[in-house]
């Protein structure tokens, strides 16, 4: 379906865990994480922890090995492949980081299904240490979302607005958007979806709770999903 754009969150949507916590726990840095958490923004914290792990002798391969065993529901994998095979334009919009996301997608043979990954940038420095930067440089200029549910380093609503403008500009045709997410940061983009769009919040997670507080604020049709077998891989291809 060339007229359908499917936007996936990553943590607890494509994979069944938070990738940052998964790496921190898997590499034995949980105590340090808990100690530093009250002192700095989340995105800065993960970058700092990557530096601490590197100083302890942990390599980029160690990080990647942990990511490759992150749990992923086979029904989500099936949904991604089905939507891609139908011709949908699939994109990732996540507050994780590029290295984590690409490592997981490559491992499961899914990276080629996605035309775009919108996330916090990452790179490996000259010392072999993974660096993670904010998607939006909030130290220089706040993103001024104003909703109160977006982290300082990324307003997903603003990113979704840019994505819509970009895909519309390609051929001038309006696209139908389907958005899948779980966290409070996914609430802002849900409010920017149009009447012909679909919002698929993960039931029982923060975005679902926020939507339920005042469902009338959303224009898009809401279709929750959960861990139930076959829910997401049957619903998503049906909407496309």
mmCIF file of C-alpha atoms in Angstrom:
data_model
loop_
_atom_site.group_PDB
_atom_site.id
_atom_site.type_symbol
_atom_site.label_atom_id
_atom_site.label_comp_id
_atom_site.label_asym_id
_atom_site.label_seq_id
_atom_site.Cartn_x
_atom_site.Cartn_y
_atom_site.Cartn_z
ATOM 1 C CA UNK A 1 0.000 0.000 0.000
ATOM 2 C CA UNK A 2 1.993 2.948 -1.317
ATOM 3 C CA UNK A 3 -0.276 5.434 0.439
ATOM 4 C CA UNK A 4 0.310 4.065 3.946
ATOM 5 C CA UNK A 5 3.114 5.103 6.283
ATOM 6 C CA UNK A 6 3.623 2.936 9.381
ATOM 7 C CA UNK A 7 5.625 4.503 12.210
ATOM 8 C CA UNK A 8 6.998 2.213 14.915
ATOM 9 C CA UNK A 9 8.387 3.122 18.292
ATOM 10 C CA UNK A 10 11.258 0.762 19.189
ATOM 11 C CA UNK A 11 11.521 0.065 22.928
ATOM 12 C CA UNK A 12 8.638 -2.081 24.209
ATOM 13 C CA UNK A 13 7.059 -1.932 20.759
ATOM 14 C CA UNK A 14 9.390 -3.599 18.256
ATOM 15 C CA UNK A 15 11.386 -5.237 21.039
ATOM 16 C CA UNK A 16 9.681 -6.258 24.248
ATOM 17 C CA UNK A 17 12.026 -4.383 26.607
ATOM 18 C CA UNK A 18 13.671 -0.996 26.984
ATOM 19 C CA UNK A 19 16.946 -1.339 25.084
ATOM 20 C CA UNK A 20 18.813 1.060 27.379
ATOM 21 C CA UNK A 21 17.853 -0.835 30.522
ATOM 22 C CA UNK A 22 18.521 -4.140 28.780
ATOM 23 C CA UNK A 23 22.105 -3.147 27.944
ATOM 24 C CA UNK A 24 22.728 -1.585 31.356
ATOM 25 C CA UNK A 25 21.496 -4.685 33.182
ATOM 26 C CA UNK A 26 23.144 -7.100 30.758
ATOM 27 C CA UNK A 27 26.556 -5.478 31.220
ATOM 28 C CA UNK A 28 26.321 -5.236 34.985
ATOM 29 C CA UNK A 29 25.904 -1.466 35.316
ATOM 30 C CA UNK A 30 22.551 -1.384 37.098
ATOM 31 C CA UNK A 31 23.908 -0.077 40.398
ATOM 32 C CA UNK A 32 25.791 2.747 38.675
ATOM 33 C CA UNK A 33 22.705 3.544 36.602
ATOM 34 C CA UNK A 34 20.526 3.834 39.705
ATOM 35 C CA UNK A 35 23.080 6.084 41.379
ATOM 36 C CA UNK A 36 23.417 8.454 38.414
ATOM 37 C CA UNK A 37 19.745 8.503 37.364
ATOM 38 C CA UNK A 38 18.695 11.403 39.661
ATOM 39 C CA UNK A 39 21.630 13.552 38.544
ATOM 40 C CA UNK A 40 21.209 13.971 34.778
ATOM 41 C CA UNK A 41 18.760 13.669 31.849
ATOM 42 C CA UNK A 42 18.112 10.137 30.567
ATOM 43 C CA UNK A 43 19.836 10.596 27.217
ATOM 44 C CA UNK A 44 22.944 12.072 28.877
ATOM 45 C CA UNK A 45 22.888 9.254 31.421
ATOM 46 C CA UNK A 46 23.036 6.525 28.774
ATOM 47 C CA UNK A 47 25.951 8.259 27.033
ATOM 48 C CA UNK A 48 27.743 8.544 30.386
ATOM 49 C CA UNK A 49 27.170 4.874 31.140
ATOM 50 C CA UNK A 50 28.589 3.854 27.765
ATOM 51 C CA UNK A 51 31.731 5.754 28.752
ATOM 52 C CA UNK A 52 31.901 4.041 32.138
ATOM 53 C CA UNK A 53 31.448 0.612 30.574
ATOM 54 C CA UNK A 54 34.145 1.371 28.021
ATOM 55 C CA UNK A 55 36.500 2.380 30.827
ATOM 56 C CA UNK A 56 35.810 -0.981 32.470
ATOM 57 C CA UNK A 57 36.939 -2.776 29.318
ATOM 58 C CA UNK A 58 33.553 -3.452 27.778
ATOM 59 C CA UNK A 59 33.693 -3.342 23.993
ATOM 60 C CA UNK A 60 31.244 -2.359 21.298
ATOM 61 C CA UNK A 61 30.900 -6.063 20.538
ATOM 62 C CA UNK A 62 29.836 -6.689 24.153
ATOM 63 C CA UNK A 63 27.077 -4.101 23.748
ATOM 64 C CA UNK A 64 25.968 -5.603 20.446
ATOM 65 C CA UNK A 65 25.945 -9.148 21.839
ATOM 66 C CA UNK A 66 23.564 -8.084 24.614
ATOM 67 C CA UNK A 67 21.290 -6.310 22.136
ATOM 68 C CA UNK A 68 21.085 -9.370 19.884
ATOM 69 C CA UNK A 69 19.417 -11.387 22.637
ATOM 70 C CA UNK A 70 16.843 -8.720 23.497
ATOM 71 C CA UNK A 71 13.390 -10.361 23.398
ATOM 72 C CA UNK A 72 11.248 -9.639 20.360
ATOM 73 C CA UNK A 73 7.755 -11.030 19.804
ATOM 74 C CA UNK A 74 7.588 -13.087 16.591
ATOM 75 C CA UNK A 75 4.168 -11.572 15.911
ATOM 76 C CA UNK A 76 5.744 -8.122 15.764
ATOM 77 C CA UNK A 77 8.354 -9.448 13.332
ATOM 78 C CA UNK A 78 5.548 -10.942 11.237
ATOM 79 C CA UNK A 79 3.637 -7.649 11.282
ATOM 80 C CA UNK A 80 6.678 -5.697 10.088
ATOM 81 C CA UNK A 81 7.353 -8.119 7.263
ATOM 82 C CA UNK A 82 3.698 -8.244 6.246
ATOM 83 C CA UNK A 83 3.340 -4.455 6.142
ATOM 84 C CA UNK A 84 6.568 -4.146 4.158
ATOM 85 C CA UNK A 85 5.490 -6.815 1.679
ATOM 86 C CA UNK A 86 2.243 -4.912 1.114
ATOM 87 C CA UNK A 87 4.239 -1.860 0.047
ATOM 88 C CA UNK A 88 3.832 0.272 3.163
ATOM 89 C CA UNK A 89 6.495 2.837 3.978
ATOM 90 C CA UNK A 90 7.859 1.783 7.391
ATOM 91 C CA UNK A 91 9.741 4.148 9.683
ATOM 92 C CA UNK A 92 11.141 4.031 13.219
ATOM 93 C CA UNK A 93 10.590 6.919 15.633
ATOM 94 C CA UNK A 94 12.344 6.168 18.896
ATOM 95 C CA UNK A 95 14.061 7.729 21.895
ATOM 96 C CA UNK A 96 16.631 4.905 21.916
ATOM 97 C CA UNK A 97 19.673 5.440 19.673
ATOM 98 C CA UNK A 98 20.796 4.473 16.205
ATOM 99 C CA UNK A 99 23.383 1.866 17.203
ATOM 100 C CA UNK A 100 20.966 -0.036 19.451
ATOM 101 C CA UNK A 101 18.170 0.012 16.881
ATOM 102 C CA UNK A 102 20.267 -0.906 13.856
ATOM 103 C CA UNK A 103 21.987 -3.719 15.752
ATOM 104 C CA UNK A 104 18.660 -5.337 16.647
ATOM 105 C CA UNK A 105 17.055 -4.807 13.232
ATOM 106 C CA UNK A 106 20.121 -6.199 11.452
ATOM 107 C CA UNK A 107 20.159 -9.254 13.704
ATOM 108 C CA UNK A 108 16.543 -10.102 12.881
ATOM 109 C CA UNK A 109 16.826 -9.258 9.184
ATOM 110 C CA UNK A 110 14.428 -6.332 9.473
ATOM 111 C CA UNK A 111 16.543 -3.289 8.741
ATOM 112 C CA UNK A 112 15.733 -3.371 5.046
ATOM 113 C CA UNK A 113 12.030 -3.105 5.857
ATOM 114 C CA UNK A 114 12.458 0.454 7.154
ATOM 115 C CA UNK A 115 13.028 3.489 4.967
ATOM 116 C CA UNK A 116 13.961 5.776 7.848
ATOM 117 C CA UNK A 117 15.151 5.618 11.462
ATOM 118 C CA UNK A 118 14.470 8.710 13.540
ATOM 119 C CA UNK A 119 16.256 8.502 16.866
ATOM 120 C CA UNK A 120 19.119 9.857 18.964
ATOM 121 C CA UNK A 121 22.310 9.810 16.876
ATOM 122 C CA UNK A 122 25.259 7.687 17.917
ATOM 123 C CA UNK A 123 28.811 7.138 16.750
ATOM 124 C CA UNK A 124 31.938 5.285 17.790
ATOM 125 C CA UNK A 125 34.803 7.608 18.699
ATOM 126 C CA UNK A 126 38.513 7.094 18.019
ATOM 127 C CA UNK A 127 38.882 5.095 21.232
ATOM 128 C CA UNK A 128 36.128 2.654 20.264
ATOM 129 C CA UNK A 129 33.660 4.110 22.765
ATOM 130 C CA UNK A 130 30.000 4.432 21.818
ATOM 131 C CA UNK A 131 28.801 8.034 22.032
ATOM 132 C CA UNK A 132 25.112 8.922 22.130
ATOM 133 C CA UNK A 133 23.896 12.441 21.418
ATOM 134 C CA UNK A 134 20.420 13.954 21.842
ATOM 135 C CA UNK A 135 18.152 14.085 18.800
ATOM 136 C CA UNK A 136 17.367 17.666 19.730
ATOM 137 C CA UNK A 137 20.127 19.737 21.337
ATOM 138 C CA UNK A 138 18.103 20.836 24.333
ATOM 139 C CA UNK A 139 21.179 22.421 25.925
ATOM 140 C CA UNK A 140 21.237 24.976 23.102
ATOM 141 C CA UNK A 141 17.521 25.418 22.356
ATOM 142 C CA UNK A 142 14.503 23.697 23.967
ATOM 143 C CA UNK A 143 12.120 22.048 21.516
ATOM 144 C CA UNK A 144 9.233 23.997 23.098
ATOM 145 C CA UNK A 145 6.652 21.244 22.697
ATOM 146 C CA UNK A 146 4.763 22.410 25.775
ATOM 147 C CA UNK A 147 2.733 19.226 26.200
ATOM 148 C CA UNK A 148 4.739 17.998 29.176
ATOM 149 C CA UNK A 149 5.030 14.351 28.118
ATOM 150 C CA UNK A 150 8.017 14.727 25.753
ATOM 151 C CA UNK A 151 11.598 14.321 27.036
ATOM 152 C CA UNK A 152 13.886 17.337 26.507
ATOM 153 C CA UNK A 153 15.941 15.585 23.820
ATOM 154 C CA UNK A 154 13.056 14.582 21.539
ATOM 155 C CA UNK A 155 9.529 15.715 20.744
ATOM 156 C CA UNK A 156 8.143 12.856 18.668
ATOM 157 C CA UNK A 157 5.191 15.003 17.664
ATOM 158 C CA UNK A 158 7.493 17.452 15.924
ATOM 159 C CA UNK A 159 9.381 14.622 14.232
ATOM 160 C CA UNK A 160 6.116 13.068 13.032
ATOM 161 C CA UNK A 161 5.059 16.449 11.633
ATOM 162 C CA UNK A 162 8.316 16.604 9.662
ATOM 163 C CA UNK A 163 7.836 13.041 8.406
ATOM 164 C CA UNK A 164 4.309 13.813 7.199
ATOM 165 C CA UNK A 165 5.477 16.941 5.404
ATOM 166 C CA UNK A 166 8.348 15.040 3.786
ATOM 167 C CA UNK A 167 6.324 12.100 2.464
ATOM 168 C CA UNK A 168 3.554 14.379 1.238
ATOM 169 C CA UNK A 169 6.062 16.526 -0.640
ATOM 170 C CA UNK A 170 7.319 13.473 -2.545
ATOM 171 C CA UNK A 171 4.228 13.199 -4.758
ATOM 172 C CA UNK A 172 1.756 15.697 -3.315
ATOM 173 C CA UNK A 173 -0.608 12.961 -2.137
ATOM 174 C CA UNK A 174 -1.800 12.765 1.453
ATOM 175 C CA UNK A 175 -0.757 9.554 3.178
ATOM 176 C CA UNK A 176 -2.526 7.481 5.806
ATOM 177 C CA UNK A 177 -0.415 7.087 8.937
ATOM 178 C CA UNK A 178 -0.431 4.191 11.377
ATOM 179 C CA UNK A 179 1.480 4.803 14.599
ATOM 180 C CA UNK A 180 2.506 2.121 17.108
ATOM 181 C CA UNK A 181 3.949 3.014 20.502
ATOM 182 C CA UNK A 182 3.845 2.458 24.224
ATOM 183 C CA UNK A 183 5.467 5.297 26.175
ATOM 184 C CA UNK A 184 4.417 8.734 27.328
ATOM 185 C CA UNK A 185 6.617 10.193 24.576
ATOM 186 C CA UNK A 186 4.299 8.550 22.019
ATOM 187 C CA UNK A 187 1.338 10.597 23.233
ATOM 188 C CA UNK A 188 2.356 13.835 21.502
ATOM 189 C CA UNK A 189 2.481 12.268 18.014
ATOM 190 C CA UNK A 190 -0.843 10.545 18.662
ATOM 191 C CA UNK A 191 -2.428 13.993 18.999
ATOM 192 C CA UNK A 192 -1.024 14.997 15.606
ATOM 193 C CA UNK A 193 -2.600 12.120 13.695
ATOM 194 C CA UNK A 194 -5.539 12.924 11.395
ATOM 195 C CA UNK A 195 -9.000 11.377 11.124
ATOM 196 C CA UNK A 196 -7.967 8.942 8.410
ATOM 197 C CA UNK A 197 -5.018 7.712 10.509
ATOM 198 C CA UNK A 198 -4.782 4.896 13.058
ATOM 199 C CA UNK A 199 -3.188 5.052 16.493
ATOM 200 C CA UNK A 200 -2.147 1.674 17.919
ATOM 201 C CA UNK A 201 -1.125 2.176 21.567
ATOM 202 C CA UNK A 202 0.161 -0.725 23.627
ATOM 203 C CA UNK A 203 -2.569 -1.415 26.147
ATOM 204 C CA UNK A 204 -1.612 -1.062 29.800
ATOM 205 C CA UNK A 205 1.392 1.170 29.024
ATOM 206 C CA UNK A 206 1.772 4.942 29.613
ATOM 207 C CA UNK A 207 0.535 6.111 26.204
ATOM 208 C CA UNK A 208 -2.629 4.038 26.608
ATOM 209 C CA UNK A 209 -3.269 5.551 30.035
ATOM 210 C CA UNK A 210 -2.797 9.084 28.667
ATOM 211 C CA UNK A 211 -5.175 8.423 25.780
ATOM 212 C CA UNK A 212 -7.791 6.990 28.146
ATOM 213 C CA UNK A 213 -7.712 10.139 30.297
ATOM 214 C CA UNK A 214 -9.338 12.094 27.479
ATOM 215 C CA UNK A 215 -9.861 9.993 24.332
ATOM 216 C CA UNK A 216 -11.742 12.827 22.651
ATOM 217 C CA UNK A 217 -8.489 14.709 22.115
ATOM 218 C CA UNK A 218 -7.400 12.258 19.410
ATOM 219 C CA UNK A 219 -8.688 12.539 15.862
ATOM 220 C CA UNK A 220 -7.241 9.210 14.740
ATOM 221 C CA UNK A 221 -9.035 5.918 15.188
ATOM 222 C CA UNK A 222 -7.562 4.117 18.206
ATOM 223 C CA UNK A 223 -6.828 0.394 18.094
ATOM 224 C CA UNK A 224 -4.945 -0.851 21.181
ATOM 225 C CA UNK A 225 -2.795 -3.954 21.142
ATOM 226 C CA UNK A 226 -1.159 -6.042 23.828
ATOM 227 C CA UNK A 227 0.807 -9.247 24.177
ATOM 228 C CA UNK A 228 -2.113 -11.382 22.974
ATOM 229 C CA UNK A 229 -1.055 -13.862 20.330
ATOM 230 C CA UNK A 230 -1.816 -12.704 16.823
ATOM 231 C CA UNK A 231 -3.214 -9.280 17.754
ATOM 232 C CA UNK A 232 -0.615 -7.034 16.177
ATOM 233 C CA UNK A 233 0.262 -9.185 13.161
ATOM 234 C CA UNK A 234 -3.424 -9.533 12.252
ATOM 235 C CA UNK A 235 -4.534 -5.957 12.969
ATOM 236 C CA UNK A 236 -1.724 -4.076 11.260
ATOM 237 C CA UNK A 237 -1.926 -5.750 7.821
ATOM 238 C CA UNK A 238 -5.714 -5.352 7.965
ATOM 239 C CA UNK A 239 -5.413 -1.573 8.390
ATOM 240 C CA UNK A 240 -2.964 -1.283 5.527
#
